[in-house]
Amino acid sequence: MKIIITFIFLLLSYSIFAQDSTVSSAFKDNLPNKKYPLIKPKYPSYPLMTGFLLTQEAKKGDPFAQHELGLRYLLGRGFAPDTVAAVQWIKKAANQKLAAAQFNYAIMLINGLGTNWNPFEAFERFKYAAESKMPEAQYMYGSLLTDNLIVNKDMTEAYKWIKKASDAGYEPAAEALKSMMESGMVLPADPNYNNNINAQLDSSALSNFSGALTSSPIELDFYDFSSDSVTHDEKLIREIFDKNYEEVKNILGIRNSNTDSSTVDSTISGLIKFASESGSPEALILEAKSYENGYKVKKDLILAAEKYIRSLRLGSQRSAAFLLKLIKENKFMQKLEKGVNNGEPDAKYVWAGLVALGFNYSITGKQALELLESAADEGHIYSIIELGLCYYNGNLVDKDRNRAVEYWQKAHNLGSEEGRIRIILDRVRRANKSDNFSQEIKILKRNAAEGSVLAEMALAYCYEFGIGLPVDKAEAVKYYRRAAQRGNEAAYNSLLKIYDSVRPNDDKYNIVE
C-alpha cells in the first residue's frame, strides 16, 4: 500500500536572534541547517539615518522609518536591545500595510516574541504579505495551509503559494517542492485536482490523527516502508545508513552536538542505538526494520516486534501498522510461543505487549501479566517499564500510579533513561507551580536534545502550565509540534488544544475533523 504523507515545512521555533547584518536571521529549526531572514524593504536612506532623526520620522508616521526603527531596537543597532519597543514600531508599520513589516510582525506573533502568541493574527499578516508578492511570506502562508491547526488544510492551495515563492527564487520554497516530490506526492497544476489529492491525504493509513504534522525535519516519514517487498525495505534502510552522520541525527530527532563526542559510537549503527536508548521512536523503527530484514544484524522477528512495541509506547502511531503486518507473517506466533516456552524475556515481553495493545487474544490478560512479571524478575528493563505503564493506565491491573513509579525507578536503577523520564513526567503532571523543578528541567532539556520524544512532551507541558518554567505558549507549541511531527498523537491533541484556547469565533478558523 502506497503511503501518501502530508508534508509540512513550518517553523519549529521562529526564534529571532541578533545579527550584525541588515538582514538578520529570523527563525531557526525550520528545515535542517537553514536560516530565514527578517525582511527589510528597500529604502536606502533610512539605514544611514541617525537614531534621533529616524525616531523623529517614525513619530511622524512614516512606515518605513517605523519599521527600520523597530529592527534597530530588535537587533540592538544604535539602541539598547528592546524587544517590546521593536514590536511596537514594527506593528505600527504593519498596520500601515507595509508588507515587510506585516511579515516581520507575523513572525513575532507566531513566536510570542515581545507580544502575546497569536497564530491566527499571524496567519492574516502572512496572507497580506503573500498577496503583496513577497516570496518569504508566500512560503510561510502556503506552509500554514498544510497543518490543520489554524485553518483546514488545503494542500493544493498550499502548493500554489509555495510554488509562487519557489518561482520567485526563494530557496527554502524550492527545497519544499523538492521534498514534496521525494515524498511521492506530485501535485499537478490543475486546481480541479484538489478534492482528489486531499482525499488521498486524509485516507493515509498511517496518519492516525487529523493533520498529522508529518514530514518535519524528521525525514523518516519520506521513506515508504509499507511495501510488501523485503528488497524494497532493505533498499530504504540502506539509503538511511548511507547518509552522513548529521543527516541521520536529524532523522532521529537528535539536536545535541554532544553525540559527536567519544561517548557515542561514531558509526551510524552506534548513533541509532544511542538514539534508541534515548527514546527516539525513529531509531526504534529503524532497528526494528533492520531485525525484520536481517540488515547488518541477524534476522530476528521477535526483537523486531519488541522495537515496534517500544516505539508505539512512545506514541509513534506508524509503528502500529508495521507491528500488525509483522505479526501476520508466516509462523510469527509459532516462533513467539517457542521463545516464551524457552524462557526468553524478549518473547515474554512481546506477547504480553501484544495482549496489552489489543493485538492478540490467544492468552488472557492475567497470563500476559504473568509473562511480564516473569521477564521483569529476570531484569528485562522493557518489561519493567511496561509493568509501570500497566499500573499507570490500569491496563491488565488496577490503576496504581505509585506502583507504576516504583517500577520505573527500578528500570532507571538498571540504567534506563526512559524510566527516569517517565517518573519526571508523572511528577510534572501532579505538580504545583510553586514546586522546584530546576533539576528535572535540565534533565528534560538534555534528553529532548538527545532524541527523547517523552522529554519533548514533558517540556511542552511545563511551558504550557508554568511547571518549573515561565508560562510560554509559544515554547509549548514548539515542543508539542516537534513531538507531534514525530507521530505522537497525544502531542498533537495537546497542540490542538492550545490553538483552540485562542481560536477566534469565526467559521473560517473552524477545523473540520
XYZ file of C-alpha atoms in Angstrom:
513
model
C 0.000 0.000 0.000
C 1.388 3.360 -1.025
C 1.612 5.811 1.838
C 0.990 9.396 0.821
C 2.302 11.611 3.579
C 1.040 15.084 4.400
C 4.008 17.403 4.322
C 4.716 20.493 6.359
C 7.658 22.830 6.320
C 6.571 25.039 9.182
C 8.861 26.677 11.661
C 9.519 24.861 14.887
C 10.627 27.831 16.936
C 10.534 31.016 14.850
C 13.216 32.339 17.202
C 14.686 35.726 16.321
C 18.289 36.368 17.217
C 20.548 39.331 16.590
C 22.885 39.557 13.611
C 25.294 42.293 12.564
C 23.954 42.340 9.005
C 20.939 44.386 7.985
C 19.100 41.214 7.123
C 19.080 39.156 10.300
C 18.119 35.527 10.776
C 14.550 35.471 11.975
C 13.923 31.934 12.922
C 15.579 28.572 13.336
C 14.709 24.873 13.334
C 12.568 25.053 10.219
C 14.451 22.870 7.800
C 17.862 21.369 8.567
C 20.666 23.926 8.683
C 18.565 26.718 7.175
C 18.124 30.299 8.396
C 15.395 32.633 7.232
C 15.751 36.428 7.225
C 13.719 39.180 8.719
C 12.633 41.125 5.674
C 13.874 44.647 5.141
C 12.219 46.797 2.467
C 14.422 48.703 0.061
C 14.704 52.256 1.304
C 18.430 53.154 1.010
C 18.406 56.368 3.013
C 16.956 55.014 6.258
C 19.752 52.606 7.259
C 22.158 55.559 7.154
C 19.945 57.838 9.216
C 20.919 58.598 12.800
C 18.787 57.162 15.554
C 17.495 60.603 16.517
C 16.348 61.532 13.018
C 14.919 58.066 12.443
C 12.871 58.318 15.626
C 11.566 61.709 14.564
C 10.433 60.345 11.188
C 8.874 57.307 12.835
C 6.910 59.513 15.225
C 5.622 61.464 12.227
C 4.055 58.246 10.977
C 6.472 57.202 8.237
C 6.005 53.378 7.991
C 9.483 52.829 6.539
C 11.059 54.725 9.409
C 8.882 52.876 11.919
C 9.935 49.530 10.515
C 13.630 50.453 10.411
C 13.445 51.741 13.976
C 11.787 48.509 15.100
C 14.551 46.449 13.511
C 17.228 48.545 15.194
C 15.604 48.047 18.599
C 15.314 44.351 17.906
C 18.937 43.932 16.860
C 20.442 46.463 19.274
C 21.929 48.583 16.494
C 22.272 52.148 17.697
C 19.848 51.455 20.552
C 19.858 49.180 23.570
C 18.070 45.956 22.556
C 14.385 46.325 23.419
C 12.008 43.673 22.118
C 8.894 45.471 23.347
C 9.875 48.684 21.556
C 10.768 46.672 18.466
C 7.326 45.079 18.379
C 5.646 48.435 18.983
C 7.299 50.112 15.992
C 7.111 47.165 13.622
C 3.422 46.765 14.451
C 2.822 50.450 13.662
C 4.430 49.952 10.259
C 2.480 46.737 9.695
C -0.787 48.490 10.468
C 0.060 50.893 7.650
C 0.188 47.890 5.305
C 3.944 47.811 4.757
C 4.377 44.236 3.516
C 7.801 43.631 5.079
C 6.500 44.875 8.427
C 3.430 42.656 8.101
C 5.723 39.672 7.603
C 8.059 40.525 10.474
C 5.223 41.290 12.877
C 3.666 37.946 11.932
C 6.943 36.250 12.862
C 6.781 37.941 16.262
C 3.152 36.949 16.775
C 3.701 33.316 15.904
C 6.758 33.217 18.159
C 5.231 35.162 21.059
C 8.248 37.461 20.861
C 7.573 40.684 22.742
C 3.856 40.153 22.273
C 1.199 37.557 23.036
C 1.373 34.386 20.963
C -1.316 34.645 18.292
C -1.005 32.314 15.288
C -4.350 33.439 13.879
C -3.412 37.091 13.560
C -0.018 35.953 12.252
C -1.828 33.943 9.576
C -3.689 37.023 8.344
C -0.488 39.096 8.347
C 1.366 36.432 6.369
C -1.540 36.280 3.925
C -1.429 40.027 3.290
C 2.326 39.965 2.697
C 1.969 36.916 0.442
C -0.667 38.672 -1.640
C 1.778 41.576 -1.879
C 4.077 39.169 -3.766
C 6.661 38.731 -1.023
C 8.224 35.270 -1.643
C 9.092 34.686 2.017
C 5.501 35.355 3.020
C 4.153 33.223 0.177
C 6.207 30.334 1.503
C 5.043 30.862 5.088
C 1.403 31.308 4.120
C 1.498 28.175 1.996
C 3.099 26.250 4.843
C 0.407 27.310 7.301
C -2.209 25.889 4.946
C -0.819 22.394 5.481
C -1.036 21.831 9.230
C -4.776 21.752 10.023
C -4.282 23.881 13.125
C -5.148 27.440 12.083
C -7.427 26.689 9.137
C -8.447 23.471 7.440
C -5.567 22.147 5.410
C -5.703 22.733 1.688
C -2.776 21.043 0.020
C -3.419 22.368 -3.472
C -3.677 25.959 -2.263
C -0.554 25.423 -0.169
C 1.264 24.059 -3.202
C 0.202 27.090 -5.240
C 1.689 29.579 -2.769
C 4.864 27.620 -2.087
C 5.396 27.303 -5.842
C 4.952 31.072 -6.253
C 7.734 31.569 -3.717
C 9.897 28.992 -5.458
C 9.311 30.581 -8.860
C 10.416 33.899 -7.354
C 13.746 32.315 -6.424
C 13.156 31.675 -2.720
C 15.387 28.689 -1.967
C 13.500 27.212 1.040
C 10.355 27.077 -1.088
C 12.239 25.305 -3.868
C 13.503 22.770 -1.328
C 9.952 22.296 -0.057
C 8.732 21.489 -3.555
C 11.600 19.045 -3.988
C 10.631 17.335 -0.724
C 7.067 17.033 -1.992
C 8.348 15.089 -4.971
C 10.541 12.901 -2.761
C 7.578 12.113 -0.533
C 5.760 10.636 -3.516
C 3.115 13.343 -3.633
C 3.083 15.024 -7.050
C 0.577 17.844 -7.355
C -0.415 18.766 -10.911
C -1.139 22.347 -11.876
C -4.837 21.600 -12.418
C -6.702 23.132 -9.433
C -9.589 20.695 -10.002
C -7.290 18.002 -8.633
C -7.703 19.494 -5.157
C -10.526 17.266 -3.927
C -8.864 14.071 -5.102
C -5.476 14.841 -3.590
C -6.955 15.885 -0.250
C -8.983 12.663 -0.170
C -5.803 10.672 -0.705
C -4.037 12.550 2.055
C -6.846 12.034 4.520
C -7.063 8.315 3.756
C -3.423 7.635 4.578
C -3.481 4.501 6.705
C -0.641 5.627 8.915
C -1.912 9.141 9.565
C -3.912 8.111 12.594
C -4.857 11.563 13.713
C -6.121 14.646 11.928
C -3.485 16.949 10.490
C -0.693 14.592 11.326
C 2.048 17.211 11.027
C 4.317 14.697 9.387
C 7.172 15.489 7.032
C 9.009 17.560 9.548
C 12.767 17.756 9.788
C 12.321 14.098 10.736
C 12.802 12.674 7.263
C 11.824 9.112 8.142
C 8.298 9.883 7.019
C 9.557 10.203 3.461
C 10.533 6.526 3.472
C 7.678 4.278 2.400
C 8.173 1.114 4.458
C 4.682 -0.122 3.595
C 5.707 -2.132 0.560
C 5.313 -5.888 0.734
C 8.752 -6.259 -0.807
C 11.590 -7.205 1.539
C 14.060 -5.961 -1.071
C 12.274 -2.604 -1.077
C 12.590 -2.296 2.710
C 16.268 -3.201 2.596
C 16.889 -0.561 -0.060
C 15.265 2.126 2.067
C 17.203 1.079 5.179
C 20.425 1.134 3.176
C 19.636 4.664 1.977
C 19.407 5.841 5.574
C 22.570 4.034 6.660
C 24.392 5.611 3.698
C 23.548 9.147 4.831
C 26.119 11.238 6.659
C 26.206 11.495 10.452
C 24.448 14.879 10.672
C 21.641 13.802 8.351
C 20.971 10.708 10.439
C 20.984 12.784 13.647
C 18.269 14.910 12.104
C 16.241 11.850 11.108
C 16.452 10.525 14.668
C 15.382 13.804 16.279
C 18.805 14.439 17.853
C 19.719 18.090 18.348
C 22.602 17.688 20.778
C 26.149 18.203 19.489
C 27.463 16.041 22.360
C 26.618 13.000 20.261
C 29.763 13.820 18.294
C 31.903 13.088 21.352
C 33.805 9.940 22.230
C 30.928 8.813 24.471
C 28.848 7.887 21.406
C 29.819 5.285 18.813
C 30.769 7.281 15.712
C 29.170 4.765 13.341
C 25.628 5.182 12.035
C 24.659 1.944 13.785
C 26.071 3.298 17.043
C 24.177 6.559 16.626
C 20.921 4.707 16.015
C 21.489 2.565 19.109
C 22.214 5.681 21.198
C 19.029 7.360 19.950
C 17.013 4.201 20.539
C 18.032 4.054 24.185
C 17.428 7.805 24.486
C 13.791 7.353 23.485
C 13.753 8.117 19.760
C 10.835 6.312 18.073
C 12.526 6.832 14.702
C 15.600 4.940 15.894
C 13.445 2.118 17.238
C 11.670 1.792 13.896
C 14.999 1.629 12.070
C 16.250 -1.029 14.471
C 13.002 -2.958 14.026
C 13.300 -2.818 10.248
C 16.909 -3.982 10.480
C 15.949 -7.015 12.595
C 12.910 -7.704 10.434
C 15.022 -7.784 7.270
C 18.317 -9.018 8.675
C 20.145 -5.865 7.608
C 23.512 -5.528 9.407
C 22.152 -7.823 12.159
C 20.931 -11.399 12.392
C 17.272 -11.553 11.366
C 15.086 -11.735 14.478
C 11.346 -11.129 14.185
C 10.857 -11.197 17.958
C 13.355 -8.384 18.502
C 11.764 -6.506 15.587
C 8.374 -6.766 17.296
C 9.912 -5.623 20.578
C 11.279 -2.491 18.903
C 7.925 -1.729 17.265
C 6.113 -2.099 20.597
C 8.577 0.225 22.299
C 8.198 2.783 19.505
C 4.428 2.523 19.765
C 4.658 3.066 23.520
C 6.481 6.326 22.740
C 3.453 7.440 20.744
C 4.612 6.562 17.231
C 1.348 5.649 15.533
C 3.021 4.408 12.355
C 4.572 1.574 14.369
C 1.133 0.021 14.862
C 0.787 -0.773 11.156
C 4.329 -2.116 10.970
C 3.706 -4.330 14.003
C 0.392 -5.668 12.704
C 1.996 -6.540 9.384
C 4.864 -8.302 11.152
C 2.740 -10.495 13.427
C 0.720 -11.659 10.436
C 3.897 -13.026 8.889
C 4.013 -16.774 8.399
C 4.710 -18.648 11.643
C 5.387 -15.497 13.705
C 3.175 -16.643 16.571
C 4.759 -20.089 16.478
C 8.181 -18.503 16.865
C 6.874 -16.287 19.638
C 5.357 -19.211 21.538
C 8.582 -21.172 21.160
C 10.553 -18.250 22.562
C 8.231 -17.967 25.553
C 8.452 -21.698 26.212
C 12.244 -21.386 26.118
C 12.040 -18.683 28.784
C 13.241 -15.816 26.563
C 12.447 -12.444 28.236
C 12.117 -10.627 24.875
C 9.475 -13.111 23.732
C 7.570 -12.784 27.015
C 7.613 -9.006 26.681
C 6.362 -9.120 23.088
C 3.475 -11.494 23.773
C 2.369 -9.535 26.823
C 2.704 -6.315 24.853
C 0.536 -7.636 22.026
C -2.177 -8.539 24.528
C -1.936 -5.190 26.312
C -2.240 -3.375 22.976
C -5.211 -5.490 21.916
C -3.325 -7.085 19.025
C -3.595 -10.660 20.314
C -6.109 -12.572 22.446
C -4.627 -16.069 22.443
C -3.764 -15.736 26.129
C -5.629 -13.997 28.938
C -4.709 -10.678 30.471
C -3.706 -12.497 33.627
C -1.341 -14.732 31.667
C 0.113 -11.699 29.881
C 0.754 -10.023 33.213
C 2.479 -13.156 34.482
C 4.749 -13.118 31.411
C 5.705 -9.503 32.092
C 6.364 -10.205 35.744
C 8.479 -13.223 34.842
C 10.572 -11.203 32.368
C 10.854 -8.333 34.848
C 12.134 -10.726 37.520
C 14.963 -11.553 35.112
C 15.870 -7.860 34.869
C 14.291 -7.246 31.460
C 14.147 -3.441 31.513
C 11.396 -3.005 28.944
C 9.136 -5.445 30.789
C 9.710 -3.449 33.965
C 8.752 -0.232 32.158
C 5.725 -1.956 30.623
C 4.573 -3.112 34.058
C 4.803 0.501 35.153
C 2.615 1.514 32.210
C 0.115 -1.206 33.084
C -0.243 0.130 36.618
C -0.222 3.754 35.477
C -3.047 3.242 32.967
C -4.916 0.453 34.750
C -4.274 -1.976 31.900
C -4.326 -5.671 32.959
C -4.224 -4.488 36.615
C -5.945 -1.968 38.861
C -4.606 1.544 38.368
C -1.872 2.394 40.874
C 0.367 5.311 39.935
C 2.641 4.920 42.933
C 3.291 1.309 41.973
C 3.987 2.463 38.415
C 6.634 4.901 39.630
C 8.255 2.124 41.669
C 8.674 0.046 38.520
C 10.081 2.981 36.538
C 12.522 3.732 39.337
C 13.652 0.108 39.200
C 14.153 0.436 35.439
C 16.136 3.635 35.922
C 18.299 1.942 38.546
C 19.121 -0.642 35.867
C 20.243 2.123 33.505
C 17.040 3.101 31.698
C 16.761 6.801 30.892
C 13.167 6.228 29.767
C 12.349 5.105 33.298
C 13.631 8.393 34.704
C 11.783 10.492 32.107
C 8.501 8.710 32.881
C 9.000 9.430 36.590
C 9.618 13.109 35.849
C 6.613 13.251 33.531
C 4.426 11.812 36.298
C 5.800 14.342 38.802
C 5.202 17.190 36.368
C 1.570 16.173 35.889
C 0.991 16.160 39.643
C 2.997 19.314 40.355
C 2.108 22.736 41.650
C 3.587 25.840 40.056
C 5.463 26.570 43.274
C 7.381 23.271 43.164
C 11.086 23.458 42.362
C 11.778 21.534 39.173
C 15.075 23.121 38.135
C 16.992 19.838 38.151
C 14.233 17.988 36.328
C 14.064 20.704 33.657
C 17.795 20.301 32.988
C 17.336 16.551 32.592
C 14.374 17.021 30.265
C 16.190 19.524 28.061
C 19.215 17.268 27.749
C 17.112 14.232 26.918
C 14.959 16.145 24.446
C 18.119 17.232 22.641
C 19.228 13.593 22.543
C 16.046 12.473 20.781
C 13.596 11.653 23.591
C 10.060 12.343 22.421
C 8.792 11.868 26.001
C 11.129 14.628 27.195
C 9.773 16.913 24.467
C 6.244 16.195 25.675
C 7.194 16.889 29.284
C 8.898 20.187 28.408
C 5.884 21.275 26.388
C 3.631 20.569 29.368
C 5.940 22.535 31.673
C 5.883 25.559 29.367
C 2.127 25.317 28.899
C 1.281 25.249 32.609
C 4.288 27.006 34.149
C 5.763 23.974 35.922
C 9.385 24.814 36.716
C 9.382 27.304 33.833
C 7.569 30.543 32.997
C 4.295 30.019 31.135
C 5.184 30.343 27.453
C 2.641 29.096 24.928
C 4.990 29.651 22.010
C 7.615 27.375 23.586
C 4.942 24.835 24.495
C 3.780 24.842 20.890
C 7.356 24.348 19.691
C 7.876 21.209 21.764
C 4.396 19.803 21.183
C 4.885 20.360 17.464
C 8.198 18.537 17.462
C 6.666 15.549 19.223
C 3.568 15.624 17.000
C 5.699 15.741 13.876
C 7.309 12.545 15.103
C 3.931 10.816 15.169
C 2.933 11.341 18.803
C -0.854 11.596 18.893
C -1.029 12.946 22.452
C 1.283 15.788 21.448
C -0.933 16.679 18.510
C -4.042 16.683 20.697
C -2.291 18.970 23.196
C -1.140 21.203 20.360
C -4.664 21.500 19.017
C -5.982 22.394 22.491
C -3.517 25.277 22.746
C -4.643 26.603 19.364
C -8.278 26.148 20.368
C -7.663 28.196 23.525
C -7.055 31.303 21.383
C -9.119 30.372 18.325
C -11.308 33.282 17.096
C -15.050 32.803 16.842
C -15.006 32.773 13.061
C -16.171 29.972 10.767
C -13.045 30.127 8.619
C -10.974 29.013 11.626
C -13.196 26.042 12.498
C -11.276 22.827 11.937
C -13.296 20.008 10.406
C -12.092 16.700 11.835
